[in-house]
mmCIF file of C-alpha atoms and ligand atoms in Angstrom:
data_model
loop_
_atom_site.group_PDB
_atom_site.id
_atom_site.type_symbol
_atom_site.label_atom_id
_atom_site.label_comp_id
_atom_site.label_asym_id
_atom_site.label_seq_id
_atom_site.Cartn_x
_atom_site.Cartn_y
_atom_site.Cartn_z
ATOM 1 C CA MET A 17 32.551 41.625 -46.313
ATOM 2 C CA LYS A 18 33.615 38.131 -47.538
ATOM 3 C CA THR A 19 35.778 36.306 -45.208
ATOM 4 C CA GLY A 20 37.342 32.984 -46.215
ATOM 5 C CA PHE A 21 39.719 31.067 -43.884
ATOM 6 C CA GLY A 22 42.561 31.161 -46.512
ATOM 7 C CA ARG A 23 42.726 34.886 -45.925
ATOM 8 C CA PHE A 24 42.906 34.583 -42.237
ATOM 9 C CA ARG A 25 44.919 31.509 -42.027
ATOM 10 C CA PRO A 26 47.049 32.211 -38.992
ATOM 11 C CA ALA A 27 50.632 33.157 -38.766
ATOM 12 C CA LEU A 28 52.761 30.647 -36.670
ATOM 13 C CA LEU A 29 53.206 33.026 -33.947
ATOM 14 C CA ALA A 30 49.637 33.828 -33.535
ATOM 15 C CA LEU A 31 48.542 30.333 -33.880
ATOM 16 C CA ALA A 32 51.150 29.285 -31.005
ATOM 17 C CA LEU A 33 49.708 32.237 -28.681
ATOM 18 C CA LEU A 34 46.037 30.931 -29.365
ATOM 19 C CA THR A 35 46.818 27.346 -28.915
ATOM 20 C CA ALA A 36 48.385 28.263 -25.489
ATOM 21 C CA CYS A 37 45.065 30.354 -24.481
ATOM 22 C CA PHE A 38 43.146 27.444 -25.838
ATOM 23 C CA SER A 39 45.036 24.931 -23.493
ATOM 24 C CA ALA A 40 44.580 27.359 -20.652
ATOM 25 C CA ALA A 41 40.939 27.329 -21.398
ATOM 26 C CA CYS A 42 40.829 31.261 -21.959
ATOM 27 C CA SER A 43 37.254 32.865 -21.970
ATOM 28 C CA GLY A 44 38.365 36.074 -22.870
ATOM 29 C CA GLY A 45 39.560 37.893 -26.210
ATOM 30 C CA GLY A 46 42.358 35.323 -26.962
ATOM 31 C CA THR A 47 45.366 37.091 -26.304
ATOM 32 C CA GLU A 48 43.857 40.517 -25.622
ATOM 33 C CA SER A 49 42.487 41.430 -22.092
ATOM 34 C CA SER A 50 38.689 41.222 -21.468
ATOM 35 C CA PRO A 51 36.612 42.067 -18.511
ATOM 36 C CA PRO A 52 37.195 40.339 -15.229
ATOM 37 C CA ALA A 53 34.795 37.306 -14.562
ATOM 38 C CA SER A 54 34.120 34.529 -12.618
ATOM 39 C CA ALA A 55 34.148 32.424 -15.974
ATOM 40 C CA THR A 56 37.732 33.109 -16.879
ATOM 41 C CA LYS A 57 39.354 29.734 -15.791
ATOM 42 C CA ALA A 58 38.770 26.145 -15.825
ATOM 43 C CA GLU A 59 36.614 26.229 -18.997
ATOM 44 C CA GLN A 60 37.645 22.941 -19.630
ATOM 45 C CA HIS A 61 37.052 21.425 -16.266
ATOM 46 C CA GLY A 62 33.376 21.547 -15.371
ATOM 47 C CA GLY A 63 30.680 19.397 -15.460
ATOM 48 C CA VAL A 64 29.385 16.477 -13.337
ATOM 49 C CA GLY A 65 30.642 13.646 -15.630
ATOM 50 C CA GLY A 66 28.002 13.486 -18.108
ATOM 51 C CA SER A 67 28.533 11.467 -21.353
ATOM 52 C CA GLY A 68 27.341 10.948 -24.774
ATOM 53 C CA SER A 69 30.156 12.496 -26.727
ATOM 54 C CA LYS A 70 30.977 11.535 -30.258
ATOM 55 C CA HIS A 71 34.590 10.425 -29.068
ATOM 56 C CA GLY A 72 32.992 8.879 -25.749
ATOM 57 C CA GLY A 73 33.369 10.982 -22.628
ATOM 58 C CA LYS A 74 32.093 14.160 -21.863
ATOM 59 C CA ILE A 75 30.786 16.461 -24.468
ATOM 60 C CA LYS A 76 32.747 19.616 -25.465
ATOM 61 C CA ILE A 77 30.916 22.675 -26.283
ATOM 62 C CA GLY A 78 32.730 25.421 -28.034
ATOM 63 C CA PHE A 79 31.264 28.848 -27.359
ATOM 64 C CA SER A 80 32.632 31.389 -29.816
ATOM 65 C CA MET A 81 31.583 34.920 -28.775
ATOM 66 C CA ASP A 82 31.741 38.202 -30.684
ATOM 67 C CA THR A 83 32.399 40.245 -27.513
ATOM 68 C CA LEU A 84 32.658 40.473 -23.857
ATOM 69 C CA LEU A 85 32.678 44.238 -23.748
ATOM 70 C CA GLU A 86 29.058 44.592 -23.151
ATOM 71 C CA GLU A 87 27.090 43.615 -19.934
ATOM 72 C CA ARG A 88 24.814 41.294 -21.694
ATOM 73 C CA TRP A 89 27.422 39.212 -23.256
ATOM 74 C CA GLN A 90 29.079 38.796 -19.940
ATOM 75 C CA LYS A 91 25.895 37.413 -18.498
ATOM 76 C CA ASP A 92 25.455 35.165 -21.474
ATOM 77 C CA ARG A 93 28.929 33.852 -20.961
ATOM 78 C CA ASP A 94 28.404 33.029 -17.305
ATOM 79 C CA LEU A 95 24.938 31.389 -17.699
ATOM 80 C CA PHE A 96 25.571 29.329 -20.713
ATOM 81 C CA LYS A 97 29.052 28.081 -19.154
ATOM 82 C CA ALA A 98 27.039 27.156 -15.942
ATOM 83 C CA ALA A 99 24.039 25.493 -17.879
ATOM 84 C CA GLY A 100 26.509 23.539 -20.111
ATOM 85 C CA GLU A 101 28.173 22.323 -16.788
ATOM 86 C CA ALA A 102 24.861 21.413 -15.286
ATOM 87 C CA LEU A 103 24.267 19.086 -18.215
ATOM 88 C CA GLY A 104 27.741 17.377 -17.736
ATOM 89 C CA ALA A 105 29.577 19.197 -20.820
ATOM 90 C CA GLU A 106 32.541 20.917 -20.826
ATOM 91 C CA VAL A 107 32.154 24.608 -22.150
ATOM 92 C CA VAL A 108 35.123 26.233 -24.003
ATOM 93 C CA ILE A 109 34.610 29.755 -24.514
ATOM 94 C CA MET A 110 36.591 32.349 -26.726
ATOM 95 C CA ALA A 111 35.459 35.969 -27.504
ATOM 96 C CA ALA A 112 36.728 37.943 -30.266
ATOM 97 C CA ASN A 113 36.096 41.452 -29.126
ATOM 98 C CA GLY A 114 34.596 42.792 -32.462
ATOM 99 C CA ASP A 115 37.145 41.144 -34.846
ATOM 100 C CA ASP A 116 36.014 38.878 -37.642
ATOM 101 C CA ALA A 117 39.385 37.522 -38.452
ATOM 102 C CA LYS A 118 39.958 36.538 -34.641
ATOM 103 C CA GLN A 119 36.528 35.235 -34.275
ATOM 104 C CA ILE A 120 37.212 32.688 -37.301
ATOM 105 C CA LEU A 121 40.482 31.689 -36.147
ATOM 106 C CA GLN A 122 39.225 31.159 -32.484
ATOM 107 C CA ALA A 123 36.656 28.832 -34.057
ATOM 108 C CA GLU A 124 39.182 27.162 -36.174
ATOM 109 C CA MET A 125 41.240 26.671 -33.062
ATOM 110 C CA MET A 126 38.081 24.928 -31.256
ATOM 111 C CA ILE A 127 37.257 22.910 -34.307
ATOM 112 C CA SER A 128 40.725 21.476 -34.434
ATOM 113 C CA GLN A 129 40.903 20.970 -30.563
ATOM 114 C CA GLY A 130 37.779 18.589 -31.113
ATOM 115 C CA VAL A 131 34.813 20.276 -29.774
ATOM 116 C CA ASP A 132 31.381 18.181 -30.390
ATOM 117 C CA ILE A 133 29.420 21.160 -31.255
ATOM 118 C CA LEU A 134 30.114 25.002 -31.994
ATOM 119 C CA VAL A 135 27.825 27.624 -30.695
ATOM 120 C CA ILE A 136 28.298 31.151 -32.454
ATOM 121 C CA VAL A 137 27.234 34.573 -31.688
ATOM 122 C CA PRO A 138 28.436 36.055 -34.573
ATOM 123 C CA HIS A 139 30.064 39.600 -34.987
ATOM 124 C CA ASP A 140 29.569 39.772 -38.461
ATOM 125 C CA ALA A 141 26.323 37.722 -39.802
ATOM 126 C CA GLY A 142 28.069 37.062 -43.262
ATOM 127 C CA ALA A 143 31.773 36.428 -42.344
ATOM 128 C CA THR A 144 30.928 33.649 -39.919
ATOM 129 C CA ALA A 145 29.485 31.289 -42.648
ATOM 130 C CA ALA A 146 33.026 30.162 -42.925
ATOM 131 C CA ILE A 147 32.988 28.990 -39.618
ATOM 132 C CA VAL A 148 30.045 26.844 -40.412
ATOM 133 C CA LYS A 149 31.632 25.083 -43.557
ATOM 134 C CA LYS A 150 34.849 24.531 -41.702
ATOM 135 C CA ALA A 151 32.868 22.817 -38.740
ATOM 136 C CA HIS A 152 30.540 20.856 -41.206
ATOM 137 C CA SER A 153 33.492 19.438 -42.882
ATOM 138 C CA ALA A 154 34.962 18.085 -39.791
ATOM 139 C CA GLY A 155 31.367 16.695 -38.794
ATOM 140 C CA ILE A 156 30.638 19.381 -35.916
ATOM 141 C CA LYS A 157 27.317 20.955 -36.116
ATOM 142 C CA VAL A 158 26.881 24.487 -35.442
ATOM 143 C CA MET A 159 24.370 26.631 -33.493
ATOM 144 C CA ALA A 160 23.803 30.210 -33.883
ATOM 145 C CA TYR A 161 23.232 31.875 -30.290
ATOM 146 C CA ASP A 162 21.123 35.028 -30.218
ATOM 147 C CA ARG A 163 22.469 36.148 -33.465
ATOM 148 C CA LEU A 164 21.748 34.461 -36.922
ATOM 149 C CA VAL A 165 24.526 33.342 -39.222
ATOM 150 C CA LYS A 166 23.501 34.249 -42.664
ATOM 151 C CA ASN A 167 24.022 32.358 -45.837
ATOM 152 C CA ALA A 168 25.326 29.096 -44.183
ATOM 153 C CA ASP A 169 23.882 25.615 -43.608
ATOM 154 C CA ILE A 170 23.535 26.282 -39.791
ATOM 155 C CA ASP A 171 22.223 23.422 -37.750
ATOM 156 C CA LEU A 172 20.030 25.403 -35.343
ATOM 157 C CA TYR A 173 19.273 28.931 -34.269
ATOM 158 C CA VAL A 174 18.329 29.930 -30.607
ATOM 159 C CA SER A 175 17.336 33.703 -29.767
ATOM 160 C CA PHE A 176 14.577 35.798 -28.887
ATOM 161 C CA ASP A 177 12.010 37.104 -31.162
ATOM 162 C CA ASN A 178 13.981 40.032 -32.374
ATOM 163 C CA GLU A 179 11.239 41.506 -34.687
ATOM 164 C CA LYS A 180 9.254 41.434 -31.673
ATOM 165 C CA VAL A 181 11.674 43.542 -29.611
ATOM 166 C CA GLY A 182 11.391 46.632 -32.219
ATOM 167 C CA GLU A 183 7.644 46.133 -31.946
ATOM 168 C CA LEU A 184 7.637 46.571 -28.364
ATOM 169 C CA GLN A 185 9.851 49.513 -28.569
ATOM 170 C CA ALA A 186 7.657 51.267 -31.048
ATOM 171 C CA ASN A 187 4.474 50.704 -29.278
ATOM 172 C CA ALA A 188 5.704 51.712 -25.900
ATOM 173 C CA ILE A 189 6.891 55.164 -27.596
ATOM 174 C CA THR A 190 3.866 55.795 -29.877
ATOM 175 C CA SER A 191 1.652 54.995 -27.093
ATOM 176 C CA ILE A 192 3.290 58.313 -25.459
ATOM 177 C CA VAL A 193 4.037 60.087 -28.518
ATOM 178 C CA PRO A 194 1.397 59.290 -31.201
ATOM 179 C CA ARG A 195 2.524 61.960 -33.703
ATOM 180 C CA GLY A 196 5.814 63.995 -34.227
ATOM 181 C CA LYS A 197 9.410 63.585 -35.365
ATOM 182 C CA PHE A 198 10.881 60.681 -34.639
ATOM 183 C CA VAL A 199 14.754 59.408 -34.464
ATOM 184 C CA TYR A 200 15.853 55.940 -35.138
ATOM 185 C CA ILE A 201 19.244 55.068 -33.862
ATOM 186 C CA GLY A 202 20.154 51.604 -35.245
ATOM 187 C CA GLY A 203 22.391 48.627 -34.108
ATOM 188 C CA ALA A 204 25.460 47.597 -36.093
ATOM 189 C CA ASP A 205 24.695 46.853 -39.996
ATOM 190 C CA THR A 206 26.719 43.714 -39.561
ATOM 191 C CA ASP A 207 24.301 42.211 -37.134
ATOM 192 C CA ASN A 208 21.283 40.441 -38.306
ATOM 193 C CA ASN A 209 19.381 41.324 -35.170
ATOM 194 C CA ALA A 210 19.841 44.908 -35.830
ATOM 195 C CA HIS A 211 17.973 44.581 -39.117
ATOM 196 C CA LEU A 212 15.340 42.515 -37.133
ATOM 197 C CA PHE A 213 14.892 45.125 -34.534
ATOM 198 C CA LYS A 214 14.554 48.003 -37.096
ATOM 199 C CA LYS A 215 12.039 45.862 -39.106
ATOM 200 C CA GLY A 216 9.913 45.484 -35.707
ATOM 201 C CA VAL A 217 9.920 49.110 -35.115
ATOM 202 C CA PHE A 218 8.904 49.941 -38.635
ATOM 203 C CA ASN A 219 6.156 47.482 -38.438
ATOM 204 C CA VAL A 220 4.617 49.903 -36.045
ATOM 205 C CA LEU A 221 5.870 53.161 -37.434
ATOM 206 C CA GLN A 222 4.735 52.741 -41.058
ATOM 207 C CA PRO A 223 1.249 52.922 -40.767
ATOM 208 C CA LEU A 224 1.513 56.175 -38.647
ATOM 209 C CA ILE A 225 4.082 57.590 -41.328
ATOM 210 C CA ASP A 226 1.639 56.873 -43.995
ATOM 211 C CA LYS A 227 -1.002 58.587 -42.088
ATOM 212 C CA GLY A 228 1.421 61.744 -41.830
ATOM 213 C CA ASP A 229 1.414 61.534 -37.988
ATOM 214 C CA VAL A 230 5.025 60.251 -37.768
ATOM 215 C CA SER A 231 8.114 61.217 -39.509
ATOM 216 C CA VAL A 232 11.537 59.647 -39.068
ATOM 217 C CA VAL A 233 13.680 62.445 -39.465
ATOM 218 C CA TYR A 234 17.047 60.317 -38.834
ATOM 219 C CA ASP A 235 17.655 56.854 -39.154
ATOM 220 C CA GLN A 236 21.292 55.605 -39.065
ATOM 221 C CA TRP A 237 23.170 52.325 -38.122
ATOM 222 C CA THR A 238 25.612 52.490 -35.055
ATOM 223 C CA LYS A 239 28.973 50.888 -36.047
ATOM 224 C CA ASP A 240 29.636 48.068 -33.715
ATOM 225 C CA TRP A 241 27.048 49.069 -31.420
ATOM 226 C CA THR A 242 29.140 51.694 -29.480
ATOM 227 C CA PRO A 243 27.833 54.332 -27.402
ATOM 228 C CA VAL A 244 30.263 56.572 -28.630
ATOM 229 C CA ASN A 245 29.143 56.079 -32.190
ATOM 230 C CA ALA A 246 25.683 56.497 -31.021
ATOM 231 C CA LEU A 247 26.432 59.698 -29.217
ATOM 232 C CA ALA A 248 27.784 61.064 -32.437
ATOM 233 C CA ASN A 249 24.613 59.810 -34.367
ATOM 234 C CA MET A 250 22.439 61.470 -32.220
ATOM 235 C CA ARG A 251 24.339 64.774 -32.101
ATOM 236 C CA SER A 252 23.873 64.875 -35.801
ATOM 237 C CA ALA A 253 20.294 64.102 -35.350
ATOM 238 C CA LEU A 254 19.915 66.963 -33.050
ATOM 239 C CA SER A 255 21.648 69.606 -34.938
ATOM 240 C CA ALA A 256 20.344 68.565 -38.288
ATOM 241 C CA ASN A 257 16.768 69.148 -36.671
ATOM 242 C CA GLY A 258 17.609 72.097 -34.526
ATOM 243 C CA ASN A 259 16.997 70.202 -31.441
ATOM 244 C CA LYS A 260 13.173 69.658 -32.624
ATOM 245 C CA ILE A 261 12.647 65.953 -32.013
ATOM 246 C CA ASP A 262 9.932 64.346 -30.372
ATOM 247 C CA ALA A 263 11.107 60.904 -29.626
ATOM 248 C CA VAL A 264 13.788 58.524 -30.071
ATOM 249 C CA ILE A 265 14.255 54.538 -30.323
ATOM 250 C CA ALA A 266 17.438 53.365 -29.761
ATOM 251 C CA ALA A 267 18.369 49.601 -31.005
ATOM 252 C CA ASN A 268 19.633 48.748 -27.592
ATOM 253 C CA ASP A 269 20.699 50.184 -24.062
ATOM 254 C CA ALA A 270 24.290 50.906 -25.072
ATOM 255 C CA THR A 271 23.126 52.969 -27.946
ATOM 256 C CA ALA A 272 20.444 54.739 -25.505
ATOM 257 C CA GLY A 273 23.098 55.738 -23.383
ATOM 258 C CA GLY A 274 24.911 57.700 -26.200
ATOM 259 C CA VAL A 275 21.295 59.046 -27.003
ATOM 260 C CA VAL A 276 20.680 60.256 -23.394
ATOM 261 C CA GLU A 277 24.264 61.724 -23.389
ATOM 262 C CA ALA A 278 23.576 63.849 -26.388
ATOM 263 C CA LEU A 279 20.268 64.776 -25.083
ATOM 264 C CA THR A 280 21.536 65.752 -21.750
ATOM 265 C CA GLU A 281 24.313 68.226 -23.568
ATOM 266 C CA GLN A 282 21.450 69.830 -25.097
ATOM 267 C CA GLY A 283 19.457 69.918 -21.602
ATOM 268 C CA LEU A 284 16.662 67.523 -23.227
ATOM 269 C CA ALA A 285 17.215 64.420 -21.279
ATOM 270 C CA GLY A 286 14.191 63.387 -19.518
ATOM 271 C CA ARG A 287 12.215 65.387 -21.890
ATOM 272 C CA ILE A 288 12.194 63.243 -24.951
ATOM 273 C CA PRO A 289 11.001 59.605 -24.612
ATOM 274 C CA VAL A 290 13.885 57.241 -25.393
ATOM 275 C CA ALA A 291 13.608 53.555 -25.886
ATOM 276 C CA GLY A 292 16.321 50.619 -25.489
ATOM 277 C CA GLN A 293 16.540 47.248 -24.983
ATOM 278 C CA ASP A 294 18.654 44.566 -22.859
ATOM 279 C CA ALA A 295 17.529 45.736 -19.307
ATOM 280 C CA GLU A 296 21.350 46.861 -18.613
ATOM 281 C CA LEU A 297 21.709 48.066 -15.177
ATOM 282 C CA ALA A 298 22.408 51.490 -16.424
ATOM 283 C CA ALA A 299 19.451 51.649 -18.373
ATOM 284 C CA ALA A 300 17.283 50.338 -15.519
ATOM 285 C CA GLN A 301 18.822 53.384 -13.512
ATOM 286 C CA ARG A 302 17.801 55.668 -16.302
ATOM 287 C CA ILE A 303 14.429 54.531 -16.315
ATOM 288 C CA VAL A 304 13.785 55.089 -12.651
ATOM 289 C CA GLU A 305 15.541 58.660 -12.948
ATOM 290 C CA GLY A 306 13.355 59.493 -15.800
ATOM 291 C CA THR A 307 15.962 60.017 -18.706
ATOM 292 C CA GLN A 308 14.925 56.486 -20.519
ATOM 293 C CA THR A 309 11.276 55.653 -21.045
ATOM 294 C CA MET A 310 11.802 51.764 -21.570
ATOM 295 C CA THR A 311 13.985 48.839 -22.149
ATOM 296 C CA VAL A 312 13.074 45.391 -23.440
ATOM 297 C CA TYR A 313 14.245 42.755 -21.028
ATOM 298 C CA LYS A 314 15.307 39.369 -22.617
ATOM 299 C CA PRO A 315 15.957 36.786 -19.752
ATOM 300 C CA ILE A 316 19.181 35.428 -20.598
ATOM 301 C CA LYS A 317 19.132 32.722 -18.525
ATOM 302 C CA LEU A 318 16.364 31.231 -20.493
ATOM 303 C CA LEU A 319 18.271 31.675 -23.470
ATOM 304 C CA ALA A 320 21.592 30.312 -22.008
ATOM 305 C CA ASP A 321 19.687 27.031 -20.622
ATOM 306 C CA LYS A 322 17.922 26.302 -23.830
ATOM 307 C CA ALA A 323 20.692 27.076 -26.068
ATOM 308 C CA ALA A 324 22.871 24.416 -23.752
ATOM 309 C CA GLU A 325 20.199 21.903 -23.719
ATOM 310 C CA LEU A 326 19.829 21.935 -27.508
ATOM 311 C CA ALA A 327 23.588 22.166 -27.830
ATOM 312 C CA VAL A 328 24.006 18.551 -25.870
ATOM 313 C CA LYS A 329 21.056 17.342 -27.997
ATOM 314 C CA LEU A 330 22.810 18.515 -31.266
ATOM 315 C CA ALA A 331 26.201 17.068 -30.274
ATOM 316 C CA LYS A 332 24.540 13.682 -29.294
ATOM 317 C CA GLY A 333 23.065 13.395 -32.754
ATOM 318 C CA GLU A 334 19.377 13.820 -31.382
ATOM 319 C CA SER A 335 16.700 16.225 -32.774
ATOM 320 C CA PRO A 336 16.349 19.826 -31.130
ATOM 321 C CA GLY A 337 12.797 19.694 -31.655
ATOM 322 C CA ALA A 338 12.975 23.174 -32.955
ATOM 323 C CA ASP A 339 9.302 24.256 -33.955
ATOM 324 C CA ARG A 340 10.266 27.640 -35.946
ATOM 325 C CA LYS A 341 11.956 28.472 -39.485
ATOM 326 C CA VAL A 342 13.950 31.375 -39.996
ATOM 327 C CA ASN A 343 15.228 32.115 -43.568
ATOM 328 C CA ASN A 344 18.847 32.898 -43.463
ATOM 329 C CA GLY A 345 19.434 33.673 -47.186
ATOM 330 C CA LYS A 346 20.266 30.111 -47.811
ATOM 331 C CA ILE A 347 17.981 27.682 -45.763
ATOM 332 C CA GLU A 348 15.188 27.622 -43.480
ATOM 333 C CA VAL A 349 16.893 27.211 -40.136
ATOM 334 C CA PRO A 350 15.354 25.395 -37.537
ATOM 335 C CA SER A 351 14.791 27.778 -34.675
ATOM 336 C CA VAL A 352 13.684 28.519 -31.077
ATOM 337 C CA LEU A 353 12.597 32.016 -30.469
ATOM 338 C CA LEU A 354 11.888 33.085 -26.733
ATOM 339 C CA PRO A 355 9.464 35.963 -26.054
ATOM 340 C CA PRO A 356 10.890 39.444 -24.914
ATOM 341 C CA ILE A 357 9.315 41.764 -22.299
ATOM 342 C CA ALA A 358 8.668 45.337 -22.495
ATOM 343 C CA VAL A 359 9.826 47.389 -19.233
ATOM 344 C CA ASP A 360 9.349 50.744 -17.943
ATOM 345 C CA LYS A 361 9.194 52.342 -14.625
ATOM 346 C CA ASN A 362 5.811 50.609 -13.811
ATOM 347 C CA ASN A 363 6.631 47.312 -14.112
ATOM 348 C CA ILE A 364 10.320 47.112 -13.500
ATOM 349 C CA ASP A 365 9.942 45.766 -10.012
ATOM 350 C CA GLU A 366 7.862 42.738 -11.107
ATOM 351 C CA THR A 367 10.314 41.830 -14.170
ATOM 352 C CA ILE A 368 13.782 42.497 -13.926
ATOM 353 C CA ILE A 369 13.961 42.784 -10.081
ATOM 354 C CA ALA A 370 11.599 40.089 -9.403
ATOM 355 C CA ASP A 371 13.709 37.780 -11.504
ATOM 356 C CA GLY A 372 16.848 39.011 -9.822
ATOM 357 C CA PHE A 373 18.360 40.221 -13.189
ATOM 358 C CA HIS A 374 19.336 43.244 -10.995
ATOM 359 C CA SER A 375 18.858 43.995 -7.396
ATOM 360 C CA ARG A 376 16.395 46.676 -6.242
ATOM 361 C CA GLU A 377 19.119 48.530 -4.451
ATOM 362 C CA ASP A 378 21.117 48.931 -7.550
ATOM 363 C CA VAL A 379 18.445 49.777 -9.768
ATOM 364 C CA TYR A 380 17.256 52.544 -7.318
ATOM 365 C CA LYS A 381 20.825 53.494 -6.197
ATOM 366 C CA ASN A 382 20.820 56.995 -8.112
ATOM 367 C CA ALA A 383 17.087 57.770 -7.761
ATOM 368 C CA LYS A 384 15.887 60.703 -6.010
ATOM 369 C CA LYS A 385 14.061 59.901 -2.777
HETATM 370 C C1 LIG B 4 21.661 41.797 -29.081
HETATM 371 C C2 LIG B 4 21.497 42.555 -28.216
HETATM 372 C C3 LIG B 4 22.681 43.530 -28.070
HETATM 373 C C4 LIG B 4 23.562 43.980 -29.401
HETATM 374 C C5 LIG B 4 24.804 44.559 -28.903
HETATM 375 C C6 LIG B 4 22.313 41.927 -30.612
HETATM 376 O O1 LIG B 4 22.595 41.175 -31.332
HETATM 377 O O2 LIG B 4 20.668 40.903 -29.536
HETATM 378 O O3 LIG B 4 20.976 42.358 -27.090
HETATM 379 O O4 LIG B 4 22.585 44.422 -27.348
HETATM 380 O O5 LIG B 4 23.664 42.823 -30.048
HETATM 381 O O6 LIG B 4 25.778 43.629 -28.462
#
């Protein structure tokens, strides 16, 4: 979808509402409601007096988020804010909850309010290129956080090794089911990560497909990554194959939740291996209960800390020292990619629980004694 600023030029009322929201330092979805959080107020008052802004004084980081409607992004928001403030920066956060026009509008607001650096989690990898252009023409550098912005002169990309995420999923599942009928429930087609996760999965599956050991009997994107769309996809996969499916790889834990729901309806939950990612609490609980086989843990704190550190460097005009390059269709983007970790019931204690990502008590809450 092509999106230009002209097309989304705000109506005066919307602009006024957003201005009010910005001044009050909203961290939620602009004028719409967002999940309750510790970081909803005083986004503009944090920090310990660091300096280095182009305009003198405290560096102001604008964090433009796609959504806060998933557990992981609430962690990202809180951890990124804390990391930025610990470095003496001020962090302004806005979330568009899946609305491209709103994300662009919010970014435009942050630019006009004078942020020193813009950090974006794009809803649509292509549409947000408009934000990069706008920021650059105002002399503001732009970092892509977790998800790449495509076809834009983005300054830096900080994420996990997303292709590796898919490889970890497929390795875990094929070590249990080396041959059979596989279902792939993808992420949102608009998210570059969804393509990388899928590429990683097929890096592992393709040789098995070529040998005739594995067949992928269903392969669909999940619009906006929602569990309800994944549930519908998984119902279709089951009915198209008369329930004869041997394994499911879902692009994340939200979609894995929809998959497990569809399997439960058919009395198959716990009998067909399912992979997800994000180490969400519900997924960790499904793992110990036995209805989900594995997840991929991405330590969000490392990502948030690294992104905040490099955002401050970029804002000060320093080199971020990024060692990798990722092609975004336009340029080779300097990138930092952190390693993801496969988690199943055997290492859940020493990974997500040991890290304090979730408490042992929460993870084992529903487990049979
Ligand atoms: C992230 C995943 C997340 C998904 C849906 C992806 O870009 O990398 O961690 O589950 O978006 O929000």
